[in-house]
C-alpha cells in the first residue's frame, strides 16, 4: 500500500507543479499579449479617424483574454483538487489581469463607438456649414434685391 500511495502522491505533486506552471505560463503569455503602453498613448495619423483606428487596433486583446481564460481554467481545476500550496498569488494575478483586460476592452468599445460617430459628426457639421453658407448667400441676394428696388 505504501509503495502505491507514495507513487500516487508523487504523481499528484508532479501534476500540481505542472498545473501551477501552466497557470503561470498562461499569465505570462497574457501579459505579453497586452498592448504596449506607448502604442496606446502615442499616435501617428493625419486626422482623428486615423488616430482612433490606430488606437482601436492597439486595444485588441483577444489573445491576452484567451490566455487569462486558460490560466483561470487550470487554476480552478488545481484549486478544487487542492493541488496548490499557495494559491492566493495565482488568484490575485488572475484577478488583476482580468480587471486590466476589462479596462482595455471597455476602452476598445468606447474607441469603436467614436470611430463610428466621428465620420457621421463630420458629415453633419459639413451639412450644417453648407446650409449656413446657403442661408448667408440667400440673405445677401435678398439685401441686393432690396437695394436695387430702393434705387
mmCIF file of C-alpha atoms in Angstrom:
data_model
loop_
_atom_site.group_PDB
_atom_site.id
_atom_site.type_symbol
_atom_site.label_atom_id
_atom_site.label_comp_id
_atom_site.label_asym_id
_atom_site.label_seq_id
_atom_site.Cartn_x
_atom_site.Cartn_y
_atom_site.Cartn_z
ATOM 1 C CA UNK A 1 0.000 0.000 0.000
ATOM 2 C CA UNK A 2 2.745 2.477 0.916
ATOM 3 C CA UNK A 3 4.538 1.932 -2.413
ATOM 4 C CA UNK A 4 1.343 2.636 -4.397
ATOM 5 C CA UNK A 5 0.362 5.557 -2.167
ATOM 6 C CA UNK A 6 3.834 7.076 -2.364
ATOM 7 C CA UNK A 7 3.710 6.763 -6.132
ATOM 8 C CA UNK A 8 0.281 8.409 -6.275
ATOM 9 C CA UNK A 9 1.432 11.241 -4.009
ATOM 10 C CA UNK A 10 4.498 11.796 -6.138
ATOM 11 C CA UNK A 11 2.375 11.843 -9.283
ATOM 12 C CA UNK A 12 -0.093 14.231 -7.675
ATOM 13 C CA UNK A 13 2.723 16.557 -6.607
ATOM 14 C CA UNK A 14 4.185 16.460 -10.098
ATOM 15 C CA UNK A 15 0.792 17.152 -11.665
ATOM 16 C CA UNK A 16 0.212 20.043 -9.235
ATOM 17 C CA UNK A 17 3.587 21.547 -10.146
ATOM 18 C CA UNK A 18 2.784 21.215 -13.850
ATOM 19 C CA UNK A 19 -0.631 22.788 -13.322
ATOM 20 C CA UNK A 20 0.906 25.730 -11.489
ATOM 21 C CA UNK A 21 3.489 26.098 -14.254
ATOM 22 C CA UNK A 22 0.695 26.084 -16.850
ATOM 23 C CA UNK A 23 -1.195 28.801 -14.967
ATOM 24 C CA UNK A 24 1.954 30.920 -14.632
ATOM 25 C CA UNK A 25 2.843 30.376 -18.292
ATOM 26 C CA UNK A 26 -0.605 31.491 -19.468
ATOM 27 C CA UNK A 27 -0.445 34.522 -17.173
ATOM 28 C CA UNK A 28 2.918 35.432 -18.686
ATOM 29 C CA UNK A 29 1.556 34.970 -22.205
ATOM 30 C CA UNK A 30 -1.450 37.140 -21.328
ATOM 31 C CA UNK A 31 0.816 39.916 -20.065
ATOM 32 C CA UNK A 32 2.923 39.670 -23.203
ATOM 33 C CA UNK A 33 -0.196 39.912 -25.408
ATOM 34 C CA UNK A 34 -1.362 43.141 -23.755
ATOM 35 C CA UNK A 35 -0.887 46.325 -25.761
ATOM 36 C CA UNK A 36 2.267 48.300 -25.147
ATOM 37 C CA UNK A 37 1.556 51.461 -23.135
ATOM 38 C CA UNK A 38 3.302 53.628 -25.749
ATOM 39 C CA UNK A 39 1.186 52.115 -28.536
ATOM 40 C CA UNK A 40 -1.936 53.193 -26.683
ATOM 41 C CA UNK A 41 -0.622 56.663 -25.850
ATOM 42 C CA UNK A 42 1.325 57.730 -28.937
ATOM 43 C CA UNK A 43 -0.448 58.356 -32.223
ATOM 44 C CA UNK A 44 0.675 58.953 -35.768
ATOM 45 C CA UNK A 45 -2.120 59.874 -38.124
ATOM 46 C CA UNK A 46 -3.311 62.658 -40.386
ATOM 47 C CA UNK A 47 -6.702 63.017 -38.732
ATOM 48 C CA UNK A 48 -8.838 61.998 -35.782
ATOM 49 C CA UNK A 49 -10.250 58.969 -37.576
ATOM 50 C CA UNK A 50 -6.737 57.679 -38.234
ATOM 51 C CA UNK A 51 -5.837 58.151 -34.582
ATOM 52 C CA UNK A 52 -8.982 56.341 -33.465
ATOM 53 C CA UNK A 53 -8.447 53.453 -35.878
ATOM 54 C CA UNK A 54 -4.862 53.059 -34.680
ATOM 55 C CA UNK A 55 -5.943 53.182 -31.056
ATOM 56 C CA UNK A 56 -8.717 50.660 -31.627
ATOM 57 C CA UNK A 57 -6.241 48.285 -33.255
ATOM 58 C CA UNK A 58 -3.767 48.655 -30.403
ATOM 59 C CA UNK A 59 -6.518 47.893 -27.865
ATOM 60 C CA UNK A 60 -7.325 44.481 -29.345
ATOM 61 C CA UNK A 61 -6.654 41.994 -26.533
ATOM 62 C CA UNK A 62 -8.287 38.799 -27.754
ATOM 63 C CA UNK A 63 -5.032 36.859 -27.412
ATOM 64 C CA UNK A 64 -4.492 38.065 -23.865
ATOM 65 C CA UNK A 65 -8.085 37.266 -22.938
ATOM 66 C CA UNK A 66 -7.702 33.702 -24.175
ATOM 67 C CA UNK A 67 -4.546 33.195 -22.114
ATOM 68 C CA UNK A 68 -6.265 34.550 -18.992
ATOM 69 C CA UNK A 69 -9.138 32.153 -19.662
ATOM 70 C CA UNK A 70 -6.719 29.227 -19.909
ATOM 71 C CA UNK A 71 -4.887 30.310 -16.757
ATOM 72 C CA UNK A 72 -8.151 30.579 -14.874
ATOM 73 C CA UNK A 73 -9.316 27.186 -16.136
ATOM 74 C CA UNK A 74 -6.177 25.432 -14.895
ATOM 75 C CA UNK A 75 -6.245 27.431 -11.673
ATOM 76 C CA UNK A 76 -9.831 26.375 -10.903
ATOM 77 C CA UNK A 77 -9.014 22.724 -11.534
ATOM 78 C CA UNK A 78 -5.922 22.929 -9.342
ATOM 79 C CA UNK A 79 -7.724 24.799 -6.578
ATOM 80 C CA UNK A 80 -10.626 22.337 -6.486
ATOM 81 C CA UNK A 81 -8.144 19.488 -6.309
ATOM 82 C CA UNK A 82 -6.356 21.366 -3.507
ATOM 83 C CA UNK A 83 -3.206 20.972 -5.573
ATOM 84 C CA UNK A 84 -1.597 24.335 -4.836
ATOM 85 C CA UNK A 85 0.338 25.048 -1.653
ATOM 86 C CA UNK A 86 -0.117 28.819 -2.074
ATOM 87 C CA UNK A 87 -2.972 29.559 -4.482
ATOM 88 C CA UNK A 88 -3.535 33.161 -3.324
ATOM 89 C CA UNK A 89 -0.788 34.638 -5.500
ATOM 90 C CA UNK A 90 -2.178 32.938 -8.596
ATOM 91 C CA UNK A 91 -5.706 34.041 -7.784
ATOM 92 C CA UNK A 92 -4.540 37.622 -7.268
ATOM 93 C CA UNK A 93 -2.603 37.645 -10.542
ATOM 94 C CA UNK A 94 -5.618 36.300 -12.447
ATOM 95 C CA UNK A 95 -7.936 38.896 -10.887
ATOM 96 C CA UNK A 96 -5.531 41.750 -11.675
ATOM 97 C CA UNK A 97 -5.241 40.667 -15.298
ATOM 98 C CA UNK A 98 -8.999 40.250 -15.615
ATOM 99 C CA UNK A 99 -9.559 43.779 -14.295
ATOM 100 C CA UNK A 100 -6.944 45.174 -16.683
ATOM 101 C CA UNK A 101 -8.482 43.308 -19.609
ATOM 102 C CA UNK A 102 -11.926 44.667 -18.727
ATOM 103 C CA UNK A 103 -10.499 48.193 -18.702
ATOM 104 C CA UNK A 104 -8.830 47.696 -22.077
ATOM 105 C CA UNK A 105 -11.959 46.077 -23.551
ATOM 106 C CA UNK A 106 -14.096 48.983 -22.275
ATOM 107 C CA UNK A 107 -11.681 51.455 -23.871
ATOM 108 C CA UNK A 108 -11.750 49.424 -27.108
ATOM 109 C CA UNK A 109 -15.549 49.608 -27.157
ATOM 110 C CA UNK A 110 -15.564 53.366 -26.499
ATOM 111 C CA UNK A 111 -12.996 53.993 -29.227
ATOM 112 C CA UNK A 112 -15.049 51.833 -31.590
ATOM 113 C CA UNK A 113 -18.117 53.949 -30.888
ATOM 114 C CA UNK A 114 -16.131 57.138 -31.500
ATOM 115 C CA UNK A 115 -14.685 55.685 -34.683
ATOM 116 C CA UNK A 116 -18.215 55.147 -35.963
ATOM 117 C CA UNK A 117 -19.501 58.500 -34.686
ATOM 118 C CA UNK A 118 -16.794 60.865 -35.917
ATOM 119 C CA UNK A 119 -17.455 60.489 -39.685
ATOM 120 C CA UNK A 120 -21.173 60.987 -39.037
ATOM 121 C CA UNK A 121 -20.425 64.063 -36.928
ATOM 122 C CA UNK A 122 -18.136 65.463 -39.594
ATOM 123 C CA UNK A 123 -20.799 64.928 -42.240
ATOM 124 C CA UNK A 124 -23.452 66.600 -40.114
ATOM 125 C CA UNK A 125 -21.182 69.563 -39.387
ATOM 126 C CA UNK A 126 -20.319 69.880 -43.070
ATOM 127 C CA UNK A 127 -24.020 69.849 -43.961
ATOM 128 C CA UNK A 128 -24.722 72.477 -41.296
ATOM 129 C CA UNK A 129 -21.912 74.702 -42.560
ATOM 130 C CA UNK A 130 -23.161 74.381 -46.146
ATOM 131 C CA UNK A 131 -26.693 75.228 -45.013
ATOM 132 C CA UNK A 132 -25.358 78.277 -43.161
ATOM 133 C CA UNK A 133 -23.444 79.348 -46.294
ATOM 134 C CA UNK A 134 -26.580 78.902 -48.371
ATOM 135 C CA UNK A 135 -28.543 80.996 -45.848
ATOM 136 C CA UNK A 136 -25.878 83.715 -45.965
ATOM 137 C CA UNK A 137 -25.962 83.741 -49.775
ATOM 138 C CA UNK A 138 -29.755 83.959 -49.750
ATOM 139 C CA UNK A 139 -29.654 86.835 -47.287
ATOM 140 C CA UNK A 140 -27.079 88.666 -49.401
ATOM 141 C CA UNK A 141 -29.184 88.189 -52.540
ATOM 142 C CA UNK A 142 -32.282 89.479 -50.727
ATOM 143 C CA UNK A 143 -30.374 92.530 -49.480
ATOM 144 C CA UNK A 144 -29.095 93.233 -53.003
ATOM 145 C CA UNK A 145 -32.612 92.932 -54.415
ATOM 146 C CA UNK A 146 -33.952 95.307 -51.746
ATOM 147 C CA UNK A 147 -31.212 97.794 -52.515
ATOM 148 C CA UNK A 148 -31.978 97.623 -56.236
ATOM 149 C CA UNK A 149 -35.672 98.169 -55.565
ATOM 150 C CA UNK A 150 -34.947 101.206 -53.429
ATOM 151 C CA UNK A 151 -32.934 102.849 -56.207
#
